[in-house]
Coordinates of C-alpha atoms and ligand atoms in Angstrom, one line a residue:
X7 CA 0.0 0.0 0.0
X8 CA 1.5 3.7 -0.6
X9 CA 2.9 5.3 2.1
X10 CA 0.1 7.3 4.4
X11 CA 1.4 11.0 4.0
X12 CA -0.6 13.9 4.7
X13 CA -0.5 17.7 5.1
X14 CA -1.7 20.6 6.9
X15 CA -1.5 23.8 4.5
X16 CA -2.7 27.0 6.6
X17 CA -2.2 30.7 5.4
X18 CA -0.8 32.0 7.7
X19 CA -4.1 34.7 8.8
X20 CA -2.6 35.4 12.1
X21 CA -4.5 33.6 14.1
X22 CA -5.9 29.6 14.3
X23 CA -9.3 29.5 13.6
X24 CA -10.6 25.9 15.7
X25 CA -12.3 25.1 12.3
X26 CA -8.5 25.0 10.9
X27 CA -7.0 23.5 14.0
X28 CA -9.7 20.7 13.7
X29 CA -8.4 20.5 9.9
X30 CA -5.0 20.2 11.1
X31 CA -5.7 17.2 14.0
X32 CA -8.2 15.2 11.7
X33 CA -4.8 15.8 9.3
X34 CA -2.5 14.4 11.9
X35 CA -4.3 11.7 13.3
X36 CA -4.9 9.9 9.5
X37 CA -0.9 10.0 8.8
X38 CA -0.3 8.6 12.8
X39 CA -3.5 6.0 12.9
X40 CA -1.5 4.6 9.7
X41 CA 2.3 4.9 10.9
X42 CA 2.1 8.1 7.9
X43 CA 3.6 11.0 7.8
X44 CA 2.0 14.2 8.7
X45 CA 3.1 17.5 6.3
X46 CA 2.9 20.8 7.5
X47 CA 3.7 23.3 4.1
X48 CA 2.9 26.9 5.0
X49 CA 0.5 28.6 1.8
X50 CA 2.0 31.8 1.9
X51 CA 1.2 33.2 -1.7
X52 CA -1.8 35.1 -1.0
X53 CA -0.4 38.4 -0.2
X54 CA -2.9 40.1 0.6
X55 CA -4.2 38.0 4.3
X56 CA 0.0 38.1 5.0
X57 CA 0.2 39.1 8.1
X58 CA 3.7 39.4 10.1
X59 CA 4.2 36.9 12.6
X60 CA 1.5 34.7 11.5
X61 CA 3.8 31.9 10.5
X62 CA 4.8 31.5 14.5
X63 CA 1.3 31.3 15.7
X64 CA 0.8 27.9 13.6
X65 CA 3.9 26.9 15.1
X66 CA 3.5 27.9 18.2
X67 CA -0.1 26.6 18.8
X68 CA 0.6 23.4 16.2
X69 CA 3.0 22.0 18.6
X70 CA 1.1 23.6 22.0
X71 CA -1.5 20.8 21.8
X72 CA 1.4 18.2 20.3
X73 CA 0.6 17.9 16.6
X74 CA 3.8 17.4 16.0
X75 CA 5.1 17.2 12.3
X76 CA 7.3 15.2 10.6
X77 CA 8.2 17.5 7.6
X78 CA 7.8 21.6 7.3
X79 CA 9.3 24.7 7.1
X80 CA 11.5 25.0 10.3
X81 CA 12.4 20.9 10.1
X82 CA 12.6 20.0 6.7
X83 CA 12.6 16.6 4.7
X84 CA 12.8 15.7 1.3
X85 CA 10.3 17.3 -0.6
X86 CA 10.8 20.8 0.4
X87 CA 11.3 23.7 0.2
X88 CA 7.6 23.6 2.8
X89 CA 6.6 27.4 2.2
X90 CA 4.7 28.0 -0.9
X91 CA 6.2 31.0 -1.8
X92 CA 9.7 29.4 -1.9
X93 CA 8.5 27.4 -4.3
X94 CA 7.1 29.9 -7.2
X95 CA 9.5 29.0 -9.7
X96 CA 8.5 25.3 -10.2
X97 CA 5.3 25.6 -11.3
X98 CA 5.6 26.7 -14.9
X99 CA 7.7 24.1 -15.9
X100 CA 4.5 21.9 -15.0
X101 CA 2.0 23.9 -16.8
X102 CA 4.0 24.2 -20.0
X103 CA 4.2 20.3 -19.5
X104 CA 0.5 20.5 -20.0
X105 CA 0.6 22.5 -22.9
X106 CA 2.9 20.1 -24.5
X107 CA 0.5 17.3 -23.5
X108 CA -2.3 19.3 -25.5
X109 CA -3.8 19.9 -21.9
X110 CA -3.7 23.6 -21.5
X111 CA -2.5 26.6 -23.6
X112 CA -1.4 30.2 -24.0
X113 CA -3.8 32.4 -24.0
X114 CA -3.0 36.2 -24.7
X115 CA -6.2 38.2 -24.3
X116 CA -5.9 41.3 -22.9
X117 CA -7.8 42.7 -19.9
X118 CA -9.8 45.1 -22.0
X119 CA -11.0 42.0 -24.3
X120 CA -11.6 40.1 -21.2
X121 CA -13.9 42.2 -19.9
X122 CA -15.8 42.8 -23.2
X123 CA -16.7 39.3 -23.7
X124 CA -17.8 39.1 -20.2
X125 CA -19.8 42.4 -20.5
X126 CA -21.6 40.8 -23.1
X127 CA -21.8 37.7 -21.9
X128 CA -23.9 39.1 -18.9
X129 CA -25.7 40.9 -20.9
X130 CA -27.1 38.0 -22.4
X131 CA -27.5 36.5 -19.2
X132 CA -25.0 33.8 -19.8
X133 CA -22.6 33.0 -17.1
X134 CA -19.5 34.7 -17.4
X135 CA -16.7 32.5 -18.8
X136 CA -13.5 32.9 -20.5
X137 CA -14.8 32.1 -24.5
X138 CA -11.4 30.2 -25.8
X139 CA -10.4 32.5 -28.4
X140 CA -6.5 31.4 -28.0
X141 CA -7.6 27.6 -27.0
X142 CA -7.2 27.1 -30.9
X143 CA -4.7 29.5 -31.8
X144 CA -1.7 27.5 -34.3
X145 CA 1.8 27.1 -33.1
X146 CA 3.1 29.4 -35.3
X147 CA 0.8 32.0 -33.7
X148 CA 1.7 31.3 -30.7
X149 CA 5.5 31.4 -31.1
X150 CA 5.1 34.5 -33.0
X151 CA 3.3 35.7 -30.0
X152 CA 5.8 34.5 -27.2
X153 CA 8.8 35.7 -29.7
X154 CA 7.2 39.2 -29.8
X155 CA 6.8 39.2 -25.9
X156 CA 3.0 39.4 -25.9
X157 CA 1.8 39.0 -21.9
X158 CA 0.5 35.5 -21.6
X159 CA -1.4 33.3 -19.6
X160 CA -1.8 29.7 -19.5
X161 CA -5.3 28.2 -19.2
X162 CA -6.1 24.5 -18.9
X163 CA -8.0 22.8 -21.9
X164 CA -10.8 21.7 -20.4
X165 CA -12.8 18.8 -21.9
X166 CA -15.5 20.7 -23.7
X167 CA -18.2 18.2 -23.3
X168 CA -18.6 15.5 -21.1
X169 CA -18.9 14.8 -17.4
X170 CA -16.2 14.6 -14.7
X171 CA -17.0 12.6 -11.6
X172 CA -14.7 13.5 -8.0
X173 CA -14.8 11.1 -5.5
X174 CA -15.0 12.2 -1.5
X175 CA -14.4 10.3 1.1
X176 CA -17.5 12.0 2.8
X177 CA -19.8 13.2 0.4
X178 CA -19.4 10.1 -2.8
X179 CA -18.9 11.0 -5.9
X180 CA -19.7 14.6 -7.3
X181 CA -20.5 14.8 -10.8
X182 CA -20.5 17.7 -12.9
X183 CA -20.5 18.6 -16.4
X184 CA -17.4 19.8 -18.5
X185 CA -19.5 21.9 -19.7
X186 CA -20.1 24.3 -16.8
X187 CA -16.6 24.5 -15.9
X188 CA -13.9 27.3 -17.0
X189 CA -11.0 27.1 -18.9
X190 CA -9.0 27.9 -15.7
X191 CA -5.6 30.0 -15.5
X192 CA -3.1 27.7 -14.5
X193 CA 0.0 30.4 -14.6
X194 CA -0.9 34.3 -14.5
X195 CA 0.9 36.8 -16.6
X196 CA 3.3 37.3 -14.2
X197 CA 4.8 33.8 -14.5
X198 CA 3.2 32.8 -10.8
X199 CA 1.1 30.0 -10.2
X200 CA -2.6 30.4 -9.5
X201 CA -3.9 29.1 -5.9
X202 CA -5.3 25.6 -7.3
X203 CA -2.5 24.6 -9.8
X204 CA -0.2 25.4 -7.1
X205 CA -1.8 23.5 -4.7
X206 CA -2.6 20.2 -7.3
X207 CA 1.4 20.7 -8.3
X208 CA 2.3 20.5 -4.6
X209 CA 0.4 17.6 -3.3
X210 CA 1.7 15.8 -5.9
X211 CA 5.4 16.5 -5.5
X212 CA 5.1 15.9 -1.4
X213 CA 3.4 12.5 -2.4
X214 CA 0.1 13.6 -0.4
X215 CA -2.0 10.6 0.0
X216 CA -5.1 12.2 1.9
X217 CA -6.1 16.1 1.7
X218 CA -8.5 17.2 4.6
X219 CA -10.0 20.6 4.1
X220 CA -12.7 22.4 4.8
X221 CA -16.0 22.3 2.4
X222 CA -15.6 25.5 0.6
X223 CA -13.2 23.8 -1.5
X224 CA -15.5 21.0 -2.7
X225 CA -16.9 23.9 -5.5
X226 CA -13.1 23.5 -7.0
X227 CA -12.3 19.5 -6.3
X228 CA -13.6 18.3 -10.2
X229 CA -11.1 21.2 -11.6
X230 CA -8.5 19.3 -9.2
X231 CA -9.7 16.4 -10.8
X232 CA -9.2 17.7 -14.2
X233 CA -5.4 18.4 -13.4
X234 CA -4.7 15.3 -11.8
X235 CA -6.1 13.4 -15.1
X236 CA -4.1 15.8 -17.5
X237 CA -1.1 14.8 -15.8
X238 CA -2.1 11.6 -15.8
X239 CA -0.9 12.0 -11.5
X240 CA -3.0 9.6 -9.0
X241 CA -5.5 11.9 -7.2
X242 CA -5.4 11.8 -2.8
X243 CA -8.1 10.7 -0.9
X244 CA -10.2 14.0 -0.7
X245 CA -11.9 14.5 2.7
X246 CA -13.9 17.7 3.2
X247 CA -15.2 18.6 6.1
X248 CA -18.1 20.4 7.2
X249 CA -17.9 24.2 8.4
X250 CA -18.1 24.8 12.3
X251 CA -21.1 26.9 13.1
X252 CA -22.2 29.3 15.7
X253 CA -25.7 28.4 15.5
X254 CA -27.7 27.1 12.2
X255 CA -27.3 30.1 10.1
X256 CA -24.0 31.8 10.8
X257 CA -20.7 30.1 10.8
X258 CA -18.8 30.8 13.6
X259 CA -16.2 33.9 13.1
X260 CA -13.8 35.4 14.9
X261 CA -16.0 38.1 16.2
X262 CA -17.7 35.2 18.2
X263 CA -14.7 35.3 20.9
X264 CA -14.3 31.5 21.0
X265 CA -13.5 30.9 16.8
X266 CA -9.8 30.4 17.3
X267 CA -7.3 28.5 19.8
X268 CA -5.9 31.7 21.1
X269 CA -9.3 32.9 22.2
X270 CA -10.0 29.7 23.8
X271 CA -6.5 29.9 25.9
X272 CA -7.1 33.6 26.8
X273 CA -10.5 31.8 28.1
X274 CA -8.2 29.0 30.3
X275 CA -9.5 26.5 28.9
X276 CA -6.7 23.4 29.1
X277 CA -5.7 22.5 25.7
X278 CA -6.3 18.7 26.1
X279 CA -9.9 19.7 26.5
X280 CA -10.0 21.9 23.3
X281 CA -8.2 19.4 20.9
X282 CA -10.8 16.6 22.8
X283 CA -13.6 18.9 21.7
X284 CA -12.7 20.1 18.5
X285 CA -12.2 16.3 17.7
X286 CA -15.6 16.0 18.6
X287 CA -17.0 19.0 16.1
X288 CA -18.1 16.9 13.2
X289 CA -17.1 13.6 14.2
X290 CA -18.8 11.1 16.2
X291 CA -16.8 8.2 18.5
X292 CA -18.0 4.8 17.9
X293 CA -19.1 4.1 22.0
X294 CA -20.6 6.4 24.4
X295 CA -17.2 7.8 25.9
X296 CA -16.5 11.1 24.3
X297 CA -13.2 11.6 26.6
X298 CA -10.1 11.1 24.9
X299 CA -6.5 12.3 25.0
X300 CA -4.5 12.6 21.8
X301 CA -2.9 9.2 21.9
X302 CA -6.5 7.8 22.5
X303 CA -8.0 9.6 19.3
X304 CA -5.3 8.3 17.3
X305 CA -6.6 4.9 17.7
X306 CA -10.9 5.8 18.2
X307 CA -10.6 8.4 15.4
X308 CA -12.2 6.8 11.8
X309 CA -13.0 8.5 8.5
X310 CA -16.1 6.7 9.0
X311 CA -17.7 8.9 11.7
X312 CA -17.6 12.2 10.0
X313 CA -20.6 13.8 9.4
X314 CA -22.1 15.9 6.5
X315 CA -23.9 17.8 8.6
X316 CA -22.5 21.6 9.9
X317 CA -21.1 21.1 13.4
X318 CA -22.6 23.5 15.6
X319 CA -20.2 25.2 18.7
X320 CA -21.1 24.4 22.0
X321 CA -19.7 26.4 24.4
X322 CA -21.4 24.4 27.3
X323 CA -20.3 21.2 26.3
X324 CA -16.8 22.3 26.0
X325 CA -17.3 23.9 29.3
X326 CA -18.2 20.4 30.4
X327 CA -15.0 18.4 28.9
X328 CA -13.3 21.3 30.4
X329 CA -14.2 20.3 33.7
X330 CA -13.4 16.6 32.9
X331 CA -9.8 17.1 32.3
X332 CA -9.7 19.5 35.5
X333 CA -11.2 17.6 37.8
X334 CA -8.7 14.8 36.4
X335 CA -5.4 17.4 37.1
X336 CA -3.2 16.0 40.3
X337 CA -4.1 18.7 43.6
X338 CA -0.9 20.0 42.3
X339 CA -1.0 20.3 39.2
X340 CA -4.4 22.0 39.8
X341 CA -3.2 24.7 42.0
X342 CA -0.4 25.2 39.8
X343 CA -3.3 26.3 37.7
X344 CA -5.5 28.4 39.8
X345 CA -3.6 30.0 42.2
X346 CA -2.6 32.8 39.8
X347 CA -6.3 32.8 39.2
X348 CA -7.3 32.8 42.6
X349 CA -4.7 35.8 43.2
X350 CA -6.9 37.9 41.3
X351 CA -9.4 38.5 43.4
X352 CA -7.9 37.4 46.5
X353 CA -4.7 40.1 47.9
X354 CA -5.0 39.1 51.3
X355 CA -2.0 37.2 52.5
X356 CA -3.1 35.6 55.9
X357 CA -5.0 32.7 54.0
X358 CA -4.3 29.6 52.6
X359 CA -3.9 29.5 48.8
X360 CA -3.6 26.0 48.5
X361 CA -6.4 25.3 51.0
X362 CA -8.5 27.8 48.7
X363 CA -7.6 25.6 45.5
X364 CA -8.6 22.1 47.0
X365 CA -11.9 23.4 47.5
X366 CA -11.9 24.7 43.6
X367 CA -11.1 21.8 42.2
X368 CA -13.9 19.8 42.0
X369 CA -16.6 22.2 41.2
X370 CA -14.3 23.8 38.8
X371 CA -15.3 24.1 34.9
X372 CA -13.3 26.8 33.6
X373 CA -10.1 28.6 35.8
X374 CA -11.4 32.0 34.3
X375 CA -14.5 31.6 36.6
X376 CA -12.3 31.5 39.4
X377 CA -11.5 34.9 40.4
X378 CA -15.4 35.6 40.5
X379 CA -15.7 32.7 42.6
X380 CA -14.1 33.3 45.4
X381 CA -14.1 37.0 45.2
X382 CA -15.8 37.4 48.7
X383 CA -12.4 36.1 50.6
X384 CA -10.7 39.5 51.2
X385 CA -14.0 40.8 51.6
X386 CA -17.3 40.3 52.6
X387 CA -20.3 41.2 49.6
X388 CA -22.9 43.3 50.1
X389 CA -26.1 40.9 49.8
X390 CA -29.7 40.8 49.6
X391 CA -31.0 39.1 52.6
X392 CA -33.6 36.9 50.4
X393 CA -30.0 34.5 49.8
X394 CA -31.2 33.2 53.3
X395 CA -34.5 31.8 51.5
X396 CA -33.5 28.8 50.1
X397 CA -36.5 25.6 49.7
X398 CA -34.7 22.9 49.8
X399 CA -33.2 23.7 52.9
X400 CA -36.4 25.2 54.6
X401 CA -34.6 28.3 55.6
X402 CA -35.7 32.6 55.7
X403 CA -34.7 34.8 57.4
X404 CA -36.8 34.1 60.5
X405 CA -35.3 31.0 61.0
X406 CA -31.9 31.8 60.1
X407 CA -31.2 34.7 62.3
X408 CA -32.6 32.4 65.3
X409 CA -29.9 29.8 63.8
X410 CA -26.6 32.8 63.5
X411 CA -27.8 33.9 66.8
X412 CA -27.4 30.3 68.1
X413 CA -23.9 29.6 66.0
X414 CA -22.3 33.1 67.2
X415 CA -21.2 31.7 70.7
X416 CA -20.7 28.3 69.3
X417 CA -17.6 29.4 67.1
X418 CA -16.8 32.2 69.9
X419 CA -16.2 29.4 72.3
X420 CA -13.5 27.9 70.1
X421 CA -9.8 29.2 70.8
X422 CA -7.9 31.1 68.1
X423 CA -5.4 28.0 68.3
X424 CA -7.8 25.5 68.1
X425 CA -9.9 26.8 65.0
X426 CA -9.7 23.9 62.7
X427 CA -11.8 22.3 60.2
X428 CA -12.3 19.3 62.4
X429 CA -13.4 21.5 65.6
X430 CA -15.8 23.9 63.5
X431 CA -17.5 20.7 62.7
X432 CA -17.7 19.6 65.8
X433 CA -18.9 22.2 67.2
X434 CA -21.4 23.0 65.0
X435 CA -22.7 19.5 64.6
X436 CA -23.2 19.4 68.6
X437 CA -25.5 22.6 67.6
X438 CA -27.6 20.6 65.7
X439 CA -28.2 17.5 67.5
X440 CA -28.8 19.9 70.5
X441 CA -31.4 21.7 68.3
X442 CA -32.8 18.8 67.0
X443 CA -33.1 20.3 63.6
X444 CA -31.9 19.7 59.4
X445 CA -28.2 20.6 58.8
X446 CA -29.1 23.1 56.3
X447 CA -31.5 25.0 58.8
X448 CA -27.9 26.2 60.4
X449 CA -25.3 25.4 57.7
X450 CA -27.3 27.5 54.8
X451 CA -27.2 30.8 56.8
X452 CA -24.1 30.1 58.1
X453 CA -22.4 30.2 54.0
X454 CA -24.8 32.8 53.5
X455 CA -23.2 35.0 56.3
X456 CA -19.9 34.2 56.0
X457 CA -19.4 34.3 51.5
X458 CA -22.8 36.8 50.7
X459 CA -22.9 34.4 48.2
X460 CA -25.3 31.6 47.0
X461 CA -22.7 29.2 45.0
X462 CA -19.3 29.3 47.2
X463 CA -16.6 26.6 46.9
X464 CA -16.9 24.8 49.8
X465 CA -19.4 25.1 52.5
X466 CA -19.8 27.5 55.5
X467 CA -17.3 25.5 57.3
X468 CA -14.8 25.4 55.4
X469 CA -15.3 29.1 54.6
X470 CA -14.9 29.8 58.2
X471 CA -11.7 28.0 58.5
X472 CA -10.4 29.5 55.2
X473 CA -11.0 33.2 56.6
X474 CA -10.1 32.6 60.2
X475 CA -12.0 33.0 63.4
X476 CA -11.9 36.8 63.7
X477 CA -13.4 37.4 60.1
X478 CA -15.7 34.6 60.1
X479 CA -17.1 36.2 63.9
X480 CA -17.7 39.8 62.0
X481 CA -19.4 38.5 59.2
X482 CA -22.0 36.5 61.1
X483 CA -22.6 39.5 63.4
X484 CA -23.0 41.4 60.3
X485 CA -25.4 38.7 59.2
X486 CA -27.6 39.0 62.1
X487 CA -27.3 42.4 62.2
X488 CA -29.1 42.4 58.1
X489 CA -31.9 40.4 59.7
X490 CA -32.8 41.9 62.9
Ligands
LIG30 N1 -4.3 27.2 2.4 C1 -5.7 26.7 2.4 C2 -6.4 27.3 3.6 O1 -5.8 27.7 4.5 C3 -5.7 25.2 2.5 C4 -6.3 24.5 1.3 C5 -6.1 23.0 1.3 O2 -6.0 22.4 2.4 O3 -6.1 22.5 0.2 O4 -7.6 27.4 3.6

């Protein structure tokens, strides 16, 4: 069987869309799933979306989340050079190997004619087409042309009647008619290669055995075609996959804040969990697991489970993986994590950072909601007594200043020295069995007191210990004073 060898060809934009990074991983995990090689050529010629550095933030984010290539710019291999625009010069060659082959042809029409026929053309209401007045030109004319320097072109001959069928991995085989399709400009008038030839010419010459890419290029795949059969070359498995959407009509852009990997970073989401999602935007695992780490998609990931229809961009559900991978992280490796996060919002120094970040851990989703979180450490919130209404726990605030009023002394009684988890408890759970009522009916106003918050990490308790006996004293008095 030929060698698996495949290739990621961004332009470098500037930024990585996740709809390119998902191009890129599908990419990498067909040339690893099949011991292949996985490309990375940098498509460079379109001068116009250059932008400076842009080259670095493929790089950079490419080997961030560990798609790791085997041959490109900065490493090389045998069928460089891996930037397109280092490459201009070998194209021609190629496309006068065409005209030789009676393929394709010089065409010298001006711009002024050009844009005659097509007036007229859309006049007529026909659709706009270049009409092949050089297709038949002698060659005689045509050296008498090239000798006197006339600006050229050179356009493929495309079959004029006929049909010509493109297969897709995902999508079958296309059909379309010859005659709908253009006599295309393979080389411009300034020698260069257009976009498509250049990329046919290149896949070929890296010996490209799959090409993943996004839809938008299915419209141009039977003009691929059409080059690979004048060549007489052996056309790649052709994947296209479908866009990534925001919702059902708009495609998701990068004024939507979470279109590409660095907006998703700035975000803090871990990058396992992103190349886990975006492995999940348009292809569906075989089992019910949905977890995987890059290793692990290697193996699940099949051509098989792509779908045709637009993945749609679920914020929640990456949210959700998110959460998966963090609650995974070692205590460590967690707090490694948050602390900076927790710093944020919290300046005071005589607590526990660490102690903070256990209690994060496992109701933690995403490390930017962290500094919101526990924002009420250095100081207590204003809140709206209604917090002490809560159904489940059969509190208001009747019953839960009787319950701060009864808690007060409680923690009081406990020494400075001996304020630990363990004793708070203790104490407190001797409160209740004295009372003879629920937990909540004294541990809900006691989280409400101490955090002014309804969603704290941690409970009351652990508040209290986290904020020491002094603040945890003020803000329960404070607390009974709201509901007296
Ligand atoms: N350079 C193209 C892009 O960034 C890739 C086209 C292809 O993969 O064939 O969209």
């Amino acid at each position: 069987m030929k060698k698996v060898r495949t290739r990621f060809a961004p332009s470098p934009t500037g930024y990585m869309h996740i709809g390119n990074l998902r191009t890129a991983l599908f990419t990498y995990l067909i040339a690893k799933q099949n011991d292949g090689d996985f490309i990375l050529r940098i498509e460079d010629t379109d001068q116009e979306r250059y932008v400076d550095g842009a080259v670095d933030v493929i790089y950079k984010t490419l080997r961030d989340v560990g798609l790791n290539w085997d041959e490109g710019p900065d490493v090389g291999g045998p069928v460089g050079p891996y930037v397109q625009s280092e490459r201009m010069g070998m194209f021609k060659k190629y496309a006068v190997e065409l005209v030789e082959k009676g393929e394709a042809y010089y065409c010298f029409c001006d711009k002024e004619r050009l844009d005659e026929v097509k007036a007229i053309q859309e006049a007529s209401g026909i659709m706009p087409m270049y009409d092949r007045h050089c297709r038949n030109l002698s060659k005689e004319e045509v050296q008498a042309k090239l000798d006197a320097g006339v600006p050229y072109v050179i356009r493929q001959k495309v079959p004029l009647e006929g049909e010509v069928t493109f297969h897709d991995a995902l999508y079958g085989d296309i059909t379309v008619d010859c005659s709908t399709l253009d006599d295309q400009i393979l080389i411009k008038t300034d020698g260069m290669p257009t976009y498509n030839f250049a990329n046919v010419v290149d896949d070929h010459l890296m010996g490209i055995s799959h090409v993943v890419r996004g839809n938008e290029y299915l419209a141009s795949a039977p003009k691929y075609n059409l080059l690979y059969k004048a060549f007489g070359w052996e056309v790649p498995e052709y994947i296209h996959v479908e866009h990534i959407m925001k919702d059902k009509q708009h495609k998701l852009s990068k004024r939507d804040g979470d279109a590409s990997y660095e907006d998703l970073m700035q975000k803090g989401y871990l990058k396992e969990a992103v190349i886990n999602y975006i492995a999940l935007l348009g292809w569906a695992p075989k089992g019910e697991n949905e977890i995987f780490s890059l290793e692990e998609l290697i193996k699940e990931f099949d051509i098989q489970g792509l779908s045709k229809s637009p993945a749609i961009f679920d914020p929640m559900k990456l949210k959700a993986i998110n959460g998966k991978y963090i609650k995974a992280l070692t205590p460590e490796k967690f707090a490694e994590y948050a602390i900076p996060y927790i710093k944020q919002t919290v300046k005071r120094e005589d607590v526990d950072l660490e102690e903070i970040s256990a209690l994060l851990q496992a109701r933690t989703e995403l490390f930017t909601d962290i500094p919101e979180s526990v924002d009420f450490v250095d100081e207590l919130p204003d809140y709206d007594i209604e917090l002490y209404t809560h159904k489940k726990m059969k509190t208001n605030p009747e019953n839960s200043l009787d319950s701060l009023k009864a808690v007060l002394p409680v923690l009081e009684a406990i020494d400075e020295n001996d304020w630990t988890i363990d004793n708070i408890h203790e104490k407190l759970f001797e409160l209740i069995a004295q009372k003879e009522v629920k937990n909540g009916i004294i541990l809900w106003p006691l989280r409400v007191a101490v955090s002014g918050k309804a969603f704290t990490p941690g409970g009351g308790i652990e508040i209290c210990h986290i904020i020491g006996k002094q603040d945890s004293i003020e803000r329960i008095k404070k607390g009974i004073e709201k509901l007296s």
